[in-house]
Tab-separated table of N, CA, C and O in Angstrom:
chain	number	residue	atom	x	y	z
A	230	UNK	N	26.532	123.423	87.192
A	230	UNK	CA	27.078	123.689	88.501
A	230	UNK	C	26.292	122.979	89.600
A	230	UNK	O	26.727	122.971	90.749
A	231	UNK	N	25.196	122.383	89.241
A	231	UNK	CA	24.397	121.665	90.239
A	231	UNK	C	25.198	120.568	90.924
A	231	UNK	O	24.961	120.270	92.099
A	232	UNK	N	26.140	119.973	90.224
A	232	UNK	CA	26.932	118.874	90.790
A	232	UNK	C	27.668	119.306	92.054
A	232	UNK	O	27.847	118.510	92.974
A	233	UNK	N	28.063	120.545	92.128
A	233	UNK	CA	28.765	121.033	93.315
A	233	UNK	C	27.827	121.066	94.515
A	233	UNK	O	28.173	120.596	95.593
A	234	UNK	N	26.647	121.624	94.323
A	234	UNK	CA	25.695	121.745	95.429
A	234	UNK	C	25.178	120.381	95.879
A	234	UNK	O	24.788	120.218	97.028
A	235	UNK	N	25.196	119.413	94.988
A	235	UNK	CA	24.754	118.067	95.346
A	235	UNK	C	25.736	117.360	96.274
A	235	UNK	O	25.379	116.402	96.951
A	236	UNK	N	26.977	117.829	96.351
A	236	UNK	CA	27.982	117.199	97.213
A	236	UNK	C	27.686	117.407	98.695
A	236	UNK	O	28.029	116.558	99.507
A	237	UNK	N	27.064	118.545	99.035
A	237	UNK	CA	26.776	118.814	100.452
A	237	UNK	C	25.800	119.979	100.580
A	237	UNK	O	25.954	120.987	99.884
A	238	UNK	N	24.843	119.874	101.510
A	238	UNK	CA	23.969	121.013	101.784
A	238	UNK	C	24.716	122.151	102.479
A	238	UNK	O	24.198	123.262	102.571
A	239	UNK	N	25.936	121.895	102.945
A	239	UNK	CA	26.738	122.936	103.592
A	239	UNK	C	27.399	123.872	102.583
A	239	UNK	O	27.939	124.911	102.966
A	240	UNK	N	27.348	123.543	101.292
A	240	UNK	CA	27.935	124.415	100.265
A	240	UNK	C	26.970	125.557	99.981
A	240	UNK	O	25.819	125.347	99.617
A	241	UNK	N	27.460	126.774	100.174
A	241	UNK	CA	26.646	127.984	100.020
A	241	UNK	C	26.822	128.636	98.649
A	241	UNK	O	25.908	129.251	98.127
A	242	UNK	N	28.027	128.567	98.100
A	242	UNK	CA	28.393	129.353	96.918
A	242	UNK	C	29.487	128.608	96.176
A	242	UNK	O	30.363	127.997	96.807
A	243	UNK	N	29.436	128.669	94.860
A	243	UNK	CA	30.467	128.070	94.017
A	243	UNK	C	30.828	129.065	92.920
A	243	UNK	O	29.943	129.655	92.293
A	244	UNK	N	32.123	129.236	92.708
A	244	UNK	CA	32.600	130.035	91.579
A	244	UNK	C	33.718	129.265	90.899
A	244	UNK	O	34.552	128.646	91.555
A	245	UNK	N	33.707	129.295	89.593
A	245	UNK	CA	34.768	128.692	88.793
A	245	UNK	C	35.341	129.766	87.899
A	245	UNK	O	34.597	130.473	87.208
A	246	UNK	N	36.643	129.884	87.930
A	246	UNK	CA	37.339	130.823	87.056
A	246	UNK	C	38.357	130.005	86.286
A	246	UNK	O	39.394	129.610	86.814
A	247	UNK	N	38.013	129.689	85.043
A	247	UNK	CA	38.864	128.834	84.216
A	247	UNK	C	38.987	129.436	82.828
A	247	UNK	O	37.995	129.853	82.236
A	248	UNK	N	40.195	129.458	82.325
A	248	UNK	CA	40.425	129.952	80.975
A	248	UNK	C	39.923	131.370	80.760
A	248	UNK	O	39.485	131.717	79.674
A	249	UNK	N	39.967	132.196	81.811
A	249	UNK	CA	39.509	133.579	81.702
A	249	UNK	C	38.003	133.750	81.785
A	249	UNK	O	37.502	134.851	81.592
A	250	UNK	N	37.269	132.676	82.056
A	250	UNK	CA	35.810	132.737	82.161
A	250	UNK	C	35.406	132.532	83.618
A	250	UNK	O	35.845	131.565	84.251
A	251	UNK	N	34.572	133.432	84.144
A	251	UNK	CA	34.076	133.333	85.504
A	251	UNK	C	32.603	132.954	85.491
A	251	UNK	O	31.800	133.580	84.802
A	252	UNK	N	32.269	131.919	86.250
A	252	UNK	CA	30.867	131.516	86.435
A	252	UNK	C	30.665	131.294	87.922
A	252	UNK	O	31.550	130.757	88.601
A	253	UNK	N	29.509	131.710	88.435
A	253	UNK	CA	29.256	131.514	89.862
A	253	UNK	C	27.770	131.327	90.111
A	253	UNK	O	26.930	131.729	89.307
A	254	UNK	N	27.512	130.703	91.253
A	254	UNK	CA	26.123	130.502	91.667
A	254	UNK	C	26.080	130.406	93.183
A	254	UNK	O	26.978	129.839	93.796
A	255	UNK	N	25.013	130.946	93.738
A	255	UNK	CA	24.808	130.898	95.187
A	255	UNK	C	23.539	130.123	95.483
A	255	UNK	O	22.548	130.257	94.760
A	256	UNK	N	23.581	129.322	96.539
A	256	UNK	CA	22.385	128.606	96.985
A	256	UNK	C	21.383	129.631	97.503
A	256	UNK	O	21.760	130.603	98.161
A	257	UNK	N	20.112	129.435	97.218
A	257	UNK	CA	19.067	130.348	97.679
A	257	UNK	C	18.869	130.281	99.181
A	257	UNK	O	19.158	129.274	99.820
A	258	UNK	N	18.389	131.389	99.756
A	258	UNK	CA	18.036	131.426	101.165
A	258	UNK	C	19.206	131.406	102.124
A	258	UNK	O	19.067	130.969	103.262
A	259	UNK	N	20.355	131.903	101.712
A	259	UNK	CA	21.552	131.890	102.548
A	259	UNK	C	21.614	133.166	103.387
A	259	UNK	O	21.539	134.267	102.846
A	260	UNK	N	21.775	133.007	104.693
A	260	UNK	CA	21.938	134.157	105.587
A	260	UNK	C	23.406	134.565	105.615
A	260	UNK	O	24.301	133.724	105.549
A	261	UNK	N	23.658	135.867	105.701
A	261	UNK	CA	25.026	136.361	105.815
A	261	UNK	C	25.834	136.224	104.549
A	261	UNK	O	27.060	136.125	104.623
A	262	UNK	N	25.178	136.230	103.407
A	262	UNK	CA	25.893	136.120	102.125
A	262	UNK	C	26.581	137.435	101.792
A	262	UNK	O	26.124	138.514	102.182
A	263	UNK	N	27.672	137.350	101.063
A	263	UNK	CA	28.360	138.554	100.622
A	263	UNK	C	27.693	139.086	99.351
A	263	UNK	O	26.905	138.398	98.705
A	264	UNK	N	28.046	140.313	98.990
A	264	UNK	CA	27.442	140.971	97.825
A	264	UNK	C	28.013	140.398	96.534
A	264	UNK	O	29.199	140.078	96.450
A	265	UNK	N	27.163	140.270	95.528
A	265	UNK	CA	27.564	139.696	94.243
A	265	UNK	C	28.709	140.421	93.576
A	265	UNK	O	29.616	139.792	93.026
A	266	UNK	N	28.714	141.748	93.619
A	266	UNK	CA	29.781	142.505	92.963
A	266	UNK	C	31.108	142.306	93.699
A	266	UNK	O	32.150	142.184	93.068
A	267	UNK	N	31.075	142.236	95.032
A	267	UNK	CA	32.330	141.997	95.759
A	267	UNK	C	32.822	140.568	95.509
A	267	UNK	O	34.028	140.326	95.447
A	268	UNK	N	31.887	139.622	95.351
A	268	UNK	CA	32.287	138.247	95.016
A	268	UNK	C	33.032	138.213	93.693
A	268	UNK	O	34.023	137.508	93.544
A	269	UNK	N	32.553	138.960	92.729
A	269	UNK	CA	33.184	138.989	91.411
A	269	UNK	C	34.638	139.457	91.520
A	269	UNK	O	35.551	138.828	90.966
A	270	UNK	N	34.874	140.539	92.261
A	270	UNK	CA	36.245	141.034	92.406
A	270	UNK	C	37.106	140.088	93.235
A	270	UNK	O	38.308	139.965	92.995
A	271	UNK	N	36.493	139.409	94.184
A	271	UNK	CA	37.243	138.419	94.952
A	271	UNK	C	37.750	137.310	94.034
A	271	UNK	O	38.898	136.868	94.139
A	272	UNK	N	36.898	136.858	93.100
A	272	UNK	CA	37.296	135.776	92.187
A	272	UNK	C	38.305	136.242	91.149
A	272	UNK	O	39.163	135.474	90.731
A	273	UNK	N	38.218	137.491	90.730
A	273	UNK	CA	39.130	137.999	89.703
A	273	UNK	C	40.460	138.485	90.265
A	273	UNK	O	41.476	138.440	89.559
A	274	UNK	N	40.466	138.957	91.519
A	274	UNK	CA	41.681	139.563	92.075
A	274	UNK	C	42.219	138.853	93.321
A	274	UNK	O	43.381	138.455	93.355
A	275	UNK	N	41.396	138.718	94.341
A	275	UNK	CA	41.872	138.232	95.634
A	275	UNK	C	42.268	136.762	95.581
A	275	UNK	O	43.382	136.397	95.967
A	276	UNK	N	41.365	135.897	95.135
A	276	UNK	CA	41.661	134.466	95.171
A	276	UNK	C	42.832	134.061	94.279
A	276	UNK	O	43.664	133.268	94.706
A	277	UNK	N	42.951	134.604	93.061
A	277	UNK	CA	44.158	134.261	92.283
A	277	UNK	C	45.450	134.716	92.972
A	277	UNK	O	46.469	134.024	92.917
A	278	UNK	N	45.392	135.861	93.657
A	278	UNK	CA	46.572	136.359	94.359
A	278	UNK	C	46.927	135.464	95.539
A	278	UNK	O	48.101	135.125	95.751
A	279	UNK	N	45.915	135.056	96.323
A	279	UNK	CA	46.167	134.136	97.443
A	279	UNK	C	46.810	132.845	96.954
A	279	UNK	O	47.769	132.351	97.553
A	280	UNK	N	46.275	132.298	95.864
A	280	UNK	CA	46.825	131.051	95.332
A	280	UNK	C	48.247	131.233	94.817
A	280	UNK	O	49.094	130.362	95.019
A	281	UNK	N	48.513	132.347	94.167
A	281	UNK	CA	49.866	132.605	93.670
A	281	UNK	C	50.858	132.686	94.821
A	281	UNK	O	51.940	132.080	94.772
A	282	UNK	N	50.499	133.411	95.877
A	282	UNK	CA	51.386	133.526	97.036
A	282	UNK	C	51.627	132.165	97.686
A	282	UNK	O	52.767	131.798	97.994
A	283	UNK	N	50.554	131.405	97.893
A	283	UNK	CA	50.693	130.083	98.519
A	283	UNK	C	51.503	129.140	97.629
A	283	UNK	O	52.350	128.389	98.124
A	284	UNK	N	51.257	129.185	96.322
A	284	UNK	CA	51.978	128.314	95.390
A	284	UNK	C	53.461	128.659	95.367
A	284	UNK	O	54.313	127.769	95.426
A	285	UNK	N	53.786	129.960	95.292
A	285	UNK	CA	55.192	130.350	95.250
A	285	UNK	C	55.912	129.955	96.526
A	285	UNK	O	57.040	129.467	96.480
A	286	UNK	N	55.271	130.118	97.671
A	286	UNK	CA	55.887	129.688	98.936
A	286	UNK	C	55.998	128.175	98.980
A	286	UNK	O	57.027	127.619	99.347
A	287	UNK	N	54.928	127.497	98.590
A	287	UNK	CA	54.920	126.036	98.625
A	287	UNK	C	55.947	125.415	97.710
A	287	UNK	O	56.506	124.356	98.027
A	288	UNK	N	56.217	126.063	96.597
A	288	UNK	CA	57.184	125.525	95.640
A	288	UNK	C	58.630	125.615	96.145
A	288	UNK	O	59.501	124.910	95.647
A	289	UNK	N	58.889	126.461	97.121
A	289	UNK	CA	60.253	126.601	97.629
A	289	UNK	C	60.702	125.317	98.311
A	289	UNK	O	61.735	124.751	97.958
A	290	UNK	N	59.917	124.825	99.278
A	290	UNK	CA	60.345	123.623	99.996
A	290	UNK	C	59.207	122.912	100.720
A	290	UNK	O	59.431	122.162	101.657
A	291	UNK	N	57.973	123.140	100.269
A	291	UNK	CA	56.816	122.519	100.930
A	291	UNK	C	56.077	121.527	100.032
A	291	UNK	O	55.017	121.031	100.408
A	292	UNK	N	56.568	121.273	98.854
A	292	UNK	CA	55.903	120.347	97.951
A	292	UNK	C	54.750	120.950	97.183
A	292	UNK	O	53.874	120.247	96.704
A	293	UNK	N	54.724	122.265	97.052
A	293	UNK	CA	53.664	122.940	96.303
A	293	UNK	C	52.521	123.388	97.197
A	293	UNK	O	52.620	123.362	98.421
A	294	UNK	N	51.430	123.803	96.564
A	294	UNK	CA	50.215	124.225	97.276
A	294	UNK	C	49.020	123.854	96.417
A	294	UNK	O	48.991	124.149	95.224
A	295	UNK	N	48.050	123.192	97.010
A	295	UNK	CA	46.877	122.728	96.263
A	295	UNK	C	45.642	123.571	96.514
A	295	UNK	O	44.776	123.690	95.653
A	296	UNK	N	45.531	124.148	97.719
A	296	UNK	CA	44.345	124.932	98.052
A	296	UNK	C	44.636	125.853	99.229
A	296	UNK	O	45.642	125.705	99.922
A	297	UNK	N	43.726	126.805	99.432
A	297	UNK	CA	43.769	127.746	100.545
A	297	UNK	C	42.375	127.774	101.155
A	297	UNK	O	41.379	127.727	100.414
A	298	UNK	N	42.289	127.858	102.479
A	298	UNK	CA	40.998	128.034	103.151
A	298	UNK	C	41.036	129.358	103.891
A	298	UNK	O	41.976	129.633	104.648
A	299	UNK	N	40.004	130.170	103.664
A	299	UNK	CA	39.870	131.455	104.348
A	299	UNK	C	38.693	131.337	105.306
A	299	UNK	O	37.595	130.938	104.897
A	300	UNK	N	38.910	131.670	106.551
A	300	UNK	CA	37.846	131.621	107.555
A	300	UNK	C	37.230	132.996	107.736
A	300	UNK	O	37.710	133.796	108.539
A	301	UNK	N	36.190	133.286	106.965
A	301	UNK	CA	35.468	134.547	107.127
A	301	UNK	C	34.518	134.432	108.314
A	301	UNK	O	34.295	133.340	108.840
A	302	UNK	N	33.939	135.529	108.726
A	302	UNK	CA	33.030	135.533	109.874
A	302	UNK	C	31.768	134.728	109.663
A	302	UNK	O	31.272	134.080	110.585
A	303	UNK	N	31.229	134.720	108.434
A	303	UNK	CA	29.953	134.050	108.155
A	303	UNK	C	30.104	132.687	107.492
A	303	UNK	O	29.128	131.947	107.389
A	304	UNK	N	31.292	132.356	106.996
A	304	UNK	CA	31.480	131.101	106.262
A	304	UNK	C	32.965	130.826	106.096
A	304	UNK	O	33.806	131.674	106.375
A	305	UNK	N	33.271	129.614	105.633
A	305	UNK	CA	34.635	129.236	105.252
A	305	UNK	C	34.685	129.155	103.733
A	305	UNK	O	33.759	128.644	103.104
A	306	UNK	N	35.765	129.640	103.157
A	306	UNK	CA	35.914	129.603	101.710
A	306	UNK	C	37.135	128.772	101.343
A	306	UNK	O	38.248	129.039	101.776
A	307	UNK	N	36.882	127.748	100.532
A	307	UNK	CA	37.925	126.871	100.014
A	307	UNK	C	38.244	127.329	98.599
A	307	UNK	O	37.352	127.432	97.760
A	308	UNK	N	39.512	127.615	98.338
A	308	UNK	CA	39.948	128.037	97.004
A	308	UNK	C	40.945	127.002	96.511
A	308	UNK	O	42.008	126.812	97.108
A	309	UNK	N	40.573	126.308	95.432
A	309	UNK	CA	41.374	125.206	94.902
A	309	UNK	C	42.099	125.661	93.639
A	309	UNK	O	41.475	126.188	92.709
A	310	UNK	N	43.386	125.437	93.614
A	310	UNK	CA	44.205	125.773	92.449
A	310	UNK	C	43.916	124.785	91.321
A	310	UNK	O	43.880	123.570	91.545
A	311	UNK	N	43.693	125.294	90.124
A	311	UNK	CA	43.479	124.477	88.933
A	311	UNK	C	44.509	124.882	87.884
A	311	UNK	O	45.015	126.009	87.915
A	312	UNK	N	44.814	124.023	86.936
A	312	UNK	CA	45.835	124.358	85.933
A	312	UNK	C	45.537	125.635	85.142
A	312	UNK	O	46.463	126.337	84.740
A	313	UNK	N	44.259	125.943	84.947
A	313	UNK	CA	43.898	127.117	84.152
A	313	UNK	C	43.027	128.102	84.925
A	313	UNK	O	42.267	128.861	84.345
A	314	UNK	N	43.129	128.100	86.263
A	314	UNK	CA	42.336	129.016	87.074
A	314	UNK	C	42.144	128.492	88.480
A	314	UNK	O	43.073	127.936	89.073
A	315	UNK	N	40.915	128.637	88.994
A	315	UNK	CA	40.636	128.154	90.340
A	315	UNK	C	39.148	127.877	90.523
A	315	UNK	O	38.314	128.327	89.738
A	316	UNK	N	38.856	127.119	91.571
A	316	UNK	CA	37.489	126.897	92.029
A	316	UNK	C	37.388	127.498	93.419
A	316	UNK	O	38.306	127.365	94.231
A	317	UNK	N	36.294	128.174	93.695
A	317	UNK	CA	36.073	128.818	94.972
A	317	UNK	C	34.734	128.329	95.517
A	317	UNK	O	33.708	128.502	94.864
A	318	UNK	N	34.754	127.717	96.700
A	318	UNK	CA	33.541	127.124	97.258
A	318	UNK	C	33.390	127.602	98.694
A	318	UNK	O	34.309	127.448	99.507
A	319	UNK	N	32.230	128.179	99.012
A	319	UNK	CA	31.952	128.647	100.365
A	319	UNK	C	31.091	127.621	101.092
A	319	UNK	O	30.139	127.087	100.524
A	320	UNK	N	31.448	127.393	102.356
A	320	UNK	CA	30.782	126.404	103.202
A	320	UNK	C	30.211	127.065	104.451
A	320	UNK	O	30.772	128.051	104.943
A	321	UNK	N	29.168	126.461	104.975
A	321	UNK	CA	28.691	126.843	106.299
A	321	UNK	C	29.841	126.637	107.280
A	321	UNK	O	30.685	125.756	107.100
A	322	UNK	N	29.869	127.430	108.350
A	322	UNK	CA	30.997	127.380	109.284
A	322	UNK	C	31.162	126.022	109.966
A	322	UNK	O	32.264	125.651	110.340
A	323	UNK	N	30.088	125.276	110.146
A	323	UNK	CA	30.174	123.980	110.830
A	323	UNK	C	30.804	122.892	109.958
A	323	UNK	O	31.191	121.843	110.460
A	324	UNK	N	30.904	123.126	108.656
A	324	UNK	CA	31.444	122.121	107.729
A	324	UNK	C	32.975	122.121	107.753
A	324	UNK	O	33.603	123.109	108.126
A	325	UNK	N	33.563	121.014	107.319
A	325	UNK	CA	35.009	120.891	107.177
A	325	UNK	C	35.341	120.852	105.685
A	325	UNK	O	35.245	119.794	105.058
A	326	UNK	N	35.754	121.991	105.102
A	326	UNK	CA	36.025	122.027	103.658
A	326	UNK	C	37.067	121.025	103.180
A	326	UNK	O	37.000	120.565	102.041
A	327	UNK	N	38.020	120.659	104.029
A	327	UNK	CA	39.082	119.740	103.607
A	327	UNK	C	38.508	118.396	103.172
A	327	UNK	O	39.026	117.760	102.262
A	328	UNK	N	37.404	117.971	103.769
A	328	UNK	CA	36.769	116.695	103.396
A	328	UNK	C	36.299	116.692	101.944
A	328	UNK	O	36.098	115.632	101.358
A	329	UNK	N	36.133	117.860	101.354
A	329	UNK	CA	35.541	117.969	100.028
A	329	UNK	C	36.539	118.356	98.936
A	329	UNK	O	36.152	118.517	97.777
A	330	UNK	N	37.806	118.517	99.282
A	330	UNK	CA	38.785	119.003	98.301
A	330	UNK	C	38.808	118.134	97.043
A	330	UNK	O	38.676	118.643	95.923
A	331	UNK	N	38.985	116.838	97.188
A	331	UNK	CA	39.137	115.979	96.002
A	331	UNK	C	37.869	115.902	95.148
A	331	UNK	O	37.956	116.058	93.923
A	332	UNK	N	36.669	115.670	95.722
A	332	UNK	CA	35.486	115.644	94.853
A	332	UNK	C	35.195	116.998	94.206
A	332	UNK	O	34.747	117.053	93.059
A	333	UNK	N	35.474	118.089	94.918
A	333	UNK	CA	35.256	119.407	94.324
A	333	UNK	C	36.255	119.684	93.205
A	333	UNK	O	35.893	120.240	92.170
A	334	UNK	N	37.495	119.288	93.397
A	334	UNK	CA	38.493	119.476	92.343
A	334	UNK	C	38.117	118.670	91.105
A	334	UNK	O	38.207	119.170	89.980
A	335	UNK	N	37.667	117.434	91.300
A	335	UNK	CA	37.248	116.607	90.161
A	335	UNK	C	36.074	117.247	89.430
A	335	UNK	O	36.058	117.291	88.192
A	336	UNK	N	35.100	117.759	90.159
A	336	UNK	CA	33.943	118.418	89.528
A	336	UNK	C	34.380	119.681	88.797
A	336	UNK	O	33.902	119.978	87.698
A	337	UNK	N	35.311	120.427	89.390
A	337	UNK	CA	35.788	121.657	88.751
A	337	UNK	C	36.536	121.357	87.457
A	337	UNK	O	36.387	122.069	86.461
A	338	UNK	N	37.342	120.307	87.454
A	338	UNK	CA	38.088	119.947	86.242
A	338	UNK	C	37.170	119.404	85.149
A	338	UNK	O	37.486	119.503	83.968
A	339	UNK	N	36.026	118.842	85.542
A	339	UNK	CA	35.067	118.330	84.560
A	339	UNK	C	34.236	119.447	83.945
A	339	UNK	O	33.680	119.289	82.856
A	340	UNK	N	34.143	120.579	84.637
A	340	UNK	CA	33.359	121.715	84.138
A	340	UNK	C	34.138	122.422	83.039
A	340	UNK	O	35.321	122.735	83.198
A	341	UNK	N	33.480	122.645	81.923
A	341	UNK	CA	34.126	123.344	80.805
A	341	UNK	C	33.457	124.683	80.606
A	341	UNK	O	32.246	124.753	80.396
A	342	UNK	N	34.228	125.771	80.677
A	342	UNK	CA	33.636	127.086	80.490
A	342	UNK	C	33.178	127.288	79.057
A	342	UNK	O	33.731	126.700	78.126
A	343	UNK	N	32.152	128.093	78.921
A	343	UNK	CA	31.694	128.476	77.585
A	343	UNK	C	32.767	129.348	76.957
A	343	UNK	O	33.347	130.218	77.625
A	344	UNK	N	33.083	129.161	75.690
A	344	UNK	CA	34.099	130.002	75.043
A	344	UNK	C	33.673	131.471	75.050
A	344	UNK	O	32.502	131.795	74.923
A	345	UNK	N	34.654	132.348	75.228
A	345	UNK	CA	34.401	133.777	75.195
A	345	UNK	C	34.284	134.204	73.740
A	345	UNK	O	35.157	133.905	72.931
A	346	UNK	N	33.197	134.905	73.430
A	346	UNK	CA	32.966	135.330	72.044
A	346	UNK	C	33.716	136.598	71.710
A	346	UNK	O	34.043	137.381	72.498
C-alpha cells in the first residue's frame, strides 16, 4: 500500500475493498482522523452504497459513474468504483482528489488482496 502514499503527501488514508477483502492504512501523525472501527463500517457499508446509488443513476443517462467525492469536515474522501469492490482514499482538504483518480485507480487495480482462508 506504500505506492498510494507515495503519490502525494496529501493522502491521509487508503482502504481497498476487493473480492470481499478489506485492507487499510493511515498515514502517521494525522490530525482530525476518524476512528478505525467507524472507518471499517464506512468501507463495508457506506462507500459501497454510495457507489451503487451513483452507478445506478449514472447508468440511466449519464454514461455511468466512476467515483464519488465526499467532503467531510476534516478531509475529502475519494471513493473509486472497481470491478470487484472499491478504493477509498482520504486527502487533506487543500488537495484536489480529482487530479489523482487515474493513478489511484491503476494502483488499486494492481493491488491483489490476500485470499481469505
